[in-house]
Short mmCIF file of N, CA and C and ligand atoms in Angstrom, two decimals:
data_model
loop_
_atom_site.label_atom_id
_atom_site.label_comp_id
_atom_site.label_asym_id
_atom_site.label_seq_id
_atom_site.Cartn_x
_atom_site.Cartn_y
_atom_site.Cartn_z
N UNK A 1 -84.35 -45.31 2.95
CA UNK A 1 -84.67 -45.00 4.26
C UNK A 1 -83.52 -44.51 5.06
N UNK A 2 -82.40 -45.09 4.93
CA UNK A 2 -81.09 -44.72 5.44
C UNK A 2 -80.70 -43.28 4.90
N UNK A 3 -80.86 -43.30 3.73
CA UNK A 3 -80.36 -41.86 3.13
C UNK A 3 -81.29 -40.75 3.64
N UNK A 4 -82.46 -41.11 4.10
CA UNK A 4 -83.21 -39.94 4.63
C UNK A 4 -82.78 -39.39 6.11
N UNK A 5 -82.15 -40.31 6.75
CA UNK A 5 -81.75 -40.15 8.05
C UNK A 5 -80.27 -39.16 7.81
N UNK A 6 -79.60 -39.69 7.00
CA UNK A 6 -78.24 -38.89 6.55
C UNK A 6 -78.47 -37.47 6.03
N UNK A 7 -79.68 -37.47 5.20
CA UNK A 7 -80.07 -36.11 4.66
C UNK A 7 -80.39 -35.04 5.80
N UNK A 8 -81.07 -35.59 6.84
CA UNK A 8 -81.64 -34.68 8.04
C UNK A 8 -80.40 -34.35 8.76
N UNK A 9 -79.55 -35.38 8.91
CA UNK A 9 -78.14 -35.16 9.79
C UNK A 9 -77.43 -34.07 8.95
N UNK A 10 -77.26 -34.19 7.61
CA UNK A 10 -76.35 -33.23 6.80
C UNK A 10 -76.99 -31.80 6.95
N UNK A 11 -78.38 -31.82 6.92
CA UNK A 11 -79.18 -30.54 6.95
C UNK A 11 -78.74 -29.91 8.09
N UNK A 12 -78.74 -30.54 9.29
CA UNK A 12 -78.65 -30.14 10.57
C UNK A 12 -77.30 -29.44 10.78
N UNK A 13 -76.23 -30.30 10.15
CA UNK A 13 -74.96 -29.86 10.20
C UNK A 13 -74.72 -28.48 9.65
N UNK A 14 -75.29 -28.52 8.20
CA UNK A 14 -75.14 -27.32 7.44
C UNK A 14 -75.75 -26.08 8.20
N UNK A 15 -77.07 -26.35 8.66
CA UNK A 15 -77.68 -25.31 9.37
C UNK A 15 -76.75 -24.58 10.49
N UNK A 16 -76.47 -25.75 11.27
CA UNK A 16 -75.59 -25.28 12.51
C UNK A 16 -74.34 -24.74 12.05
N UNK A 17 -73.56 -25.04 10.93
CA UNK A 17 -72.30 -24.52 10.50
C UNK A 17 -72.61 -23.02 10.00
N UNK A 18 -73.68 -22.79 9.38
CA UNK A 18 -73.96 -21.43 8.78
C UNK A 18 -74.46 -20.40 9.89
N UNK A 19 -74.98 -21.07 10.91
CA UNK A 19 -75.40 -20.28 12.08
C UNK A 19 -73.92 -19.72 12.79
N UNK A 20 -73.23 -20.76 12.93
CA UNK A 20 -71.89 -20.55 13.74
C UNK A 20 -71.14 -19.51 12.90
N UNK A 21 -71.07 -19.57 11.64
CA UNK A 21 -70.46 -18.75 10.70
C UNK A 21 -70.89 -17.31 10.83
N UNK A 22 -72.20 -17.17 10.81
CA UNK A 22 -72.96 -15.91 10.86
C UNK A 22 -72.54 -15.33 12.26
N UNK A 23 -72.65 -15.82 13.57
CA UNK A 23 -72.39 -15.32 14.67
C UNK A 23 -71.02 -15.03 14.84
N UNK A 24 -70.04 -15.68 14.20
CA UNK A 24 -68.60 -15.35 14.20
C UNK A 24 -68.33 -14.18 13.31
N UNK A 25 -69.01 -13.97 12.37
CA UNK A 25 -68.86 -12.63 11.57
C UNK A 25 -69.41 -11.48 12.35
N UNK A 26 -70.69 -11.79 13.00
CA UNK A 26 -70.95 -10.56 13.77
C UNK A 26 -70.26 -10.15 14.83
N UNK A 27 -69.60 -11.17 15.39
CA UNK A 27 -68.60 -10.68 16.52
C UNK A 27 -67.39 -10.11 16.05
N UNK A 28 -66.84 -10.52 14.82
CA UNK A 28 -65.53 -10.02 14.36
C UNK A 28 -65.67 -8.55 13.70
N UNK A 29 -66.41 -8.37 12.75
CA UNK A 29 -66.42 -7.18 12.08
C UNK A 29 -68.02 -6.92 12.08
N UNK A 30 -68.70 -6.22 13.03
CA UNK A 30 -70.00 -5.95 13.02
C UNK A 30 -70.20 -4.71 12.26
N UNK A 31 -69.17 -3.94 12.19
CA UNK A 31 -69.22 -2.59 11.46
C UNK A 31 -69.58 -2.68 9.90
N UNK A 32 -68.67 -3.72 9.48
CA UNK A 32 -68.96 -4.07 7.82
C UNK A 32 -70.17 -4.78 7.55
N UNK A 33 -70.50 -5.73 8.34
CA UNK A 33 -71.55 -6.80 8.13
C UNK A 33 -72.80 -6.26 8.37
N UNK A 34 -72.90 -5.62 9.71
CA UNK A 34 -74.22 -5.26 10.31
C UNK A 34 -74.84 -4.03 9.87
N UNK A 35 -74.19 -3.25 8.92
CA UNK A 35 -74.74 -2.05 8.80
C UNK A 35 -76.10 -2.10 7.82
N UNK A 36 -76.06 -3.11 7.03
CA UNK A 36 -77.11 -3.25 6.09
C UNK A 36 -78.65 -3.35 6.69
N UNK A 37 -78.46 -4.18 7.79
CA UNK A 37 -79.88 -4.50 8.37
C UNK A 37 -80.14 -3.41 9.73
N UNK A 38 -79.16 -2.75 10.06
CA UNK A 38 -79.33 -2.05 11.27
C UNK A 38 -80.10 -0.84 10.85
N UNK A 39 -80.43 -0.11 12.12
CA UNK A 39 -81.09 1.12 11.87
C UNK A 39 -80.37 2.06 11.31
N UNK A 40 -80.71 2.91 10.31
CA UNK A 40 -79.96 3.89 9.60
C UNK A 40 -79.68 5.08 10.53
N UNK A 41 -78.45 5.77 10.26
CA UNK A 41 -78.23 6.96 10.99
C UNK A 41 -77.90 6.87 12.58
N UNK A 42 -78.11 5.63 12.98
CA UNK A 42 -77.62 5.50 14.49
C UNK A 42 -76.49 4.71 14.53
N UNK A 43 -75.39 5.14 15.17
CA UNK A 43 -74.36 4.26 15.37
C UNK A 43 -74.59 3.31 16.57
N UNK A 44 -74.23 2.20 16.39
CA UNK A 44 -74.42 1.27 17.60
C UNK A 44 -73.59 1.23 18.59
N UNK A 45 -74.14 1.53 19.75
CA UNK A 45 -73.25 1.87 21.17
C UNK A 45 -72.92 0.42 21.81
N UNK A 46 -72.07 -0.41 21.23
CA UNK A 46 -71.76 -1.57 21.97
C UNK A 46 -72.78 -2.31 22.66
N UNK A 47 -73.63 -3.08 22.04
CA UNK A 47 -74.79 -3.57 22.55
C UNK A 47 -74.75 -4.41 23.83
N UNK A 48 -73.81 -5.39 23.87
CA UNK A 48 -73.92 -6.38 24.98
C UNK A 48 -73.64 -5.53 26.21
N UNK A 49 -72.52 -4.64 26.08
CA UNK A 49 -71.99 -4.03 27.44
C UNK A 49 -73.04 -3.15 27.82
N UNK A 50 -73.70 -2.27 26.94
CA UNK A 50 -74.68 -1.36 27.31
C UNK A 50 -75.98 -2.01 27.95
N UNK A 51 -76.36 -3.14 27.44
CA UNK A 51 -77.61 -3.83 27.98
C UNK A 51 -77.21 -4.30 29.44
N UNK A 52 -76.12 -4.99 29.51
CA UNK A 52 -75.83 -5.41 30.87
C UNK A 52 -75.92 -4.36 31.82
N UNK A 53 -75.25 -3.19 31.63
CA UNK A 53 -75.28 -2.44 32.93
C UNK A 53 -76.76 -1.72 32.93
N UNK A 54 -77.51 -1.63 31.95
CA UNK A 54 -79.01 -0.99 32.18
C UNK A 54 -79.94 -1.89 33.05
N UNK A 55 -80.09 -3.23 32.63
CA UNK A 55 -81.29 -3.81 33.32
C UNK A 55 -80.76 -4.93 34.33
N UNK A 56 -79.49 -5.30 34.45
CA UNK A 56 -79.38 -6.34 35.42
C UNK A 56 -78.51 -5.82 36.66
N UNK A 57 -77.46 -5.05 36.29
CA UNK A 57 -76.48 -4.85 37.56
C UNK A 57 -77.04 -3.73 38.42
N UNK A 58 -77.75 -2.74 37.79
CA UNK A 58 -78.26 -1.60 38.61
C UNK A 58 -79.50 -1.77 39.10
N UNK A 59 -80.07 -2.96 39.24
CA UNK A 59 -81.56 -3.16 39.77
C UNK A 59 -81.39 -2.96 41.25
N UNK A 60 -82.39 -2.05 41.52
CA UNK A 60 -82.76 -1.97 43.00
C UNK A 60 -83.50 -3.21 43.67
N UNK A 61 -82.71 -3.45 44.55
CA UNK A 61 -83.22 -4.65 45.53
C UNK A 61 -84.29 -4.12 46.83
N UNK A 62 -85.41 -4.77 46.62
CA UNK A 62 -86.22 -4.45 47.78
C UNK A 62 -86.51 -5.72 48.61
N UNK A 63 -87.03 -5.62 49.72
CA UNK A 63 -87.47 -6.74 50.58
C UNK A 63 -88.96 -6.83 50.92
N UNK A 64 -89.34 -8.06 50.68
CA UNK A 64 -90.95 -8.30 51.00
C UNK A 64 -91.24 -8.19 52.29
N UNK A 65 -92.25 -7.19 52.66
CA UNK A 65 -92.62 -6.77 54.04
C UNK A 65 -93.36 -8.18 54.65
N UNK A 66 -93.81 -9.29 54.09
CA UNK A 66 -94.39 -10.43 54.45
C UNK A 66 -93.46 -11.57 54.94
N UNK A 67 -92.62 -12.03 53.90
CA UNK A 67 -91.71 -13.08 54.08
C UNK A 67 -90.26 -12.49 54.20
N UNK A 68 -89.94 -11.38 53.88
CA UNK A 68 -88.45 -10.86 54.18
C UNK A 68 -87.40 -11.16 52.97
N UNK A 69 -88.06 -11.84 51.90
CA UNK A 69 -87.11 -12.22 50.89
C UNK A 69 -86.72 -10.90 50.02
N UNK A 70 -85.55 -10.90 49.44
CA UNK A 70 -85.10 -9.83 48.69
C UNK A 70 -85.27 -10.07 47.16
N UNK A 71 -85.76 -9.13 46.39
CA UNK A 71 -85.91 -9.30 45.10
C UNK A 71 -85.79 -8.11 44.38
N UNK A 72 -85.81 -8.10 42.98
CA UNK A 72 -85.75 -6.85 42.25
C UNK A 72 -86.96 -5.83 42.32
N UNK A 73 -86.74 -4.62 42.45
CA UNK A 73 -87.81 -3.74 42.67
C UNK A 73 -88.79 -3.70 41.31
N UNK A 74 -88.36 -4.22 40.26
CA UNK A 74 -89.14 -4.30 39.11
C UNK A 74 -90.30 -5.35 39.12
N UNK A 75 -89.89 -6.40 40.02
CA UNK A 75 -90.85 -7.44 40.19
C UNK A 75 -91.84 -7.45 41.41
N UNK A 76 -91.59 -6.10 42.07
CA UNK A 76 -92.42 -6.04 43.33
C UNK A 76 -93.87 -5.59 43.12
N UNK A 77 -94.45 -6.19 44.12
CA UNK A 77 -96.05 -5.82 44.23
C UNK A 77 -96.12 -4.95 45.31
N UNK A 78 -96.59 -3.61 45.00
CA UNK A 78 -96.60 -2.36 45.97
C UNK A 78 -97.76 -2.33 46.47
N UNK A 79 -97.85 -2.15 47.86
CA UNK A 79 -99.09 -2.10 48.55
C UNK A 79 -99.46 -0.64 48.66
N UNK A 80 -100.73 -0.30 48.93
CA UNK A 80 -101.39 1.10 48.85
C UNK A 80 -100.51 1.90 49.87
N UNK A 81 -100.00 1.28 51.22
CA UNK A 81 -99.28 1.79 52.07
C UNK A 81 -97.87 2.20 51.62
N UNK A 82 -97.20 1.65 50.68
CA UNK A 82 -96.02 1.89 50.07
C UNK A 82 -95.07 0.58 50.46
N UNK A 83 -95.47 -0.50 50.94
CA UNK A 83 -94.81 -1.56 51.32
C UNK A 83 -94.69 -2.57 50.20
N UNK A 84 -93.48 -3.00 50.02
CA UNK A 84 -93.08 -3.96 48.74
C UNK A 84 -93.50 -5.41 49.27
N UNK A 85 -93.98 -5.98 48.36
CA UNK A 85 -94.37 -7.51 48.35
C UNK A 85 -93.72 -8.35 47.14
N UNK A 86 -93.21 -9.60 47.45
CA UNK A 86 -92.66 -10.42 46.45
C UNK A 86 -93.75 -10.85 45.46
N UNK A 87 -94.94 -11.11 46.09
CA UNK A 87 -95.97 -11.70 45.17
C UNK A 87 -97.34 -11.14 45.52
N UNK A 88 -98.22 -11.19 44.70
CA UNK A 88 -99.57 -10.68 44.94
C UNK A 88 -100.34 -11.50 46.12
N UNK A 89 -99.87 -12.60 46.21
CA UNK A 89 -100.44 -13.46 47.41
C UNK A 89 -99.85 -12.83 48.65
N UNK A 90 -98.67 -12.54 48.80
CA UNK A 90 -98.26 -11.85 50.06
C UNK A 90 -98.57 -10.53 50.39
N UNK A 91 -99.01 -9.77 49.22
CA UNK A 91 -99.57 -8.61 49.61
C UNK A 91 -101.18 -8.83 50.09
N UNK A 92 -101.70 -9.68 49.53
CA UNK A 92 -103.15 -9.91 50.05
C UNK A 92 -103.05 -10.57 51.31
N UNK A 93 -102.11 -11.34 51.63
CA UNK A 93 -101.97 -11.97 53.15
C UNK A 93 -101.63 -10.90 54.01
N UNK A 94 -100.81 -9.79 53.74
CA UNK A 94 -100.40 -8.84 54.64
C UNK A 94 -101.58 -7.80 54.84
N UNK A 95 -102.42 -7.87 54.00
CA UNK A 95 -103.56 -6.68 54.17
C UNK A 95 -104.55 -7.17 55.12
N UNK A 96 -104.67 -8.50 55.30
CA UNK A 96 -105.86 -9.06 56.27
C UNK A 96 -105.27 -8.79 57.73
ZN1 ZN B 101 -93.00 -12.50 50.27
#
């Protein structure tokens, strides 16, 4: 019974270690290691920096016409009049 616990612990350590090793390899030499699985023909354009710039930093902020809270435009509920609302409920409340 005691051995079973040790086996589980050992397995967890091994899995953790392999995962750490894998991420370290991906970070250091992505060019050599990652080419096998990546899409062919497309050079990868620095994934992390590219992603950060596109979807979080340059998000347009809008203000809810009902409660006045600021939130990203992608989450906005737009009324027929063109007004932005933070939620479906506020849009409904404002239309009454
Ligand atoms: Zn609101």
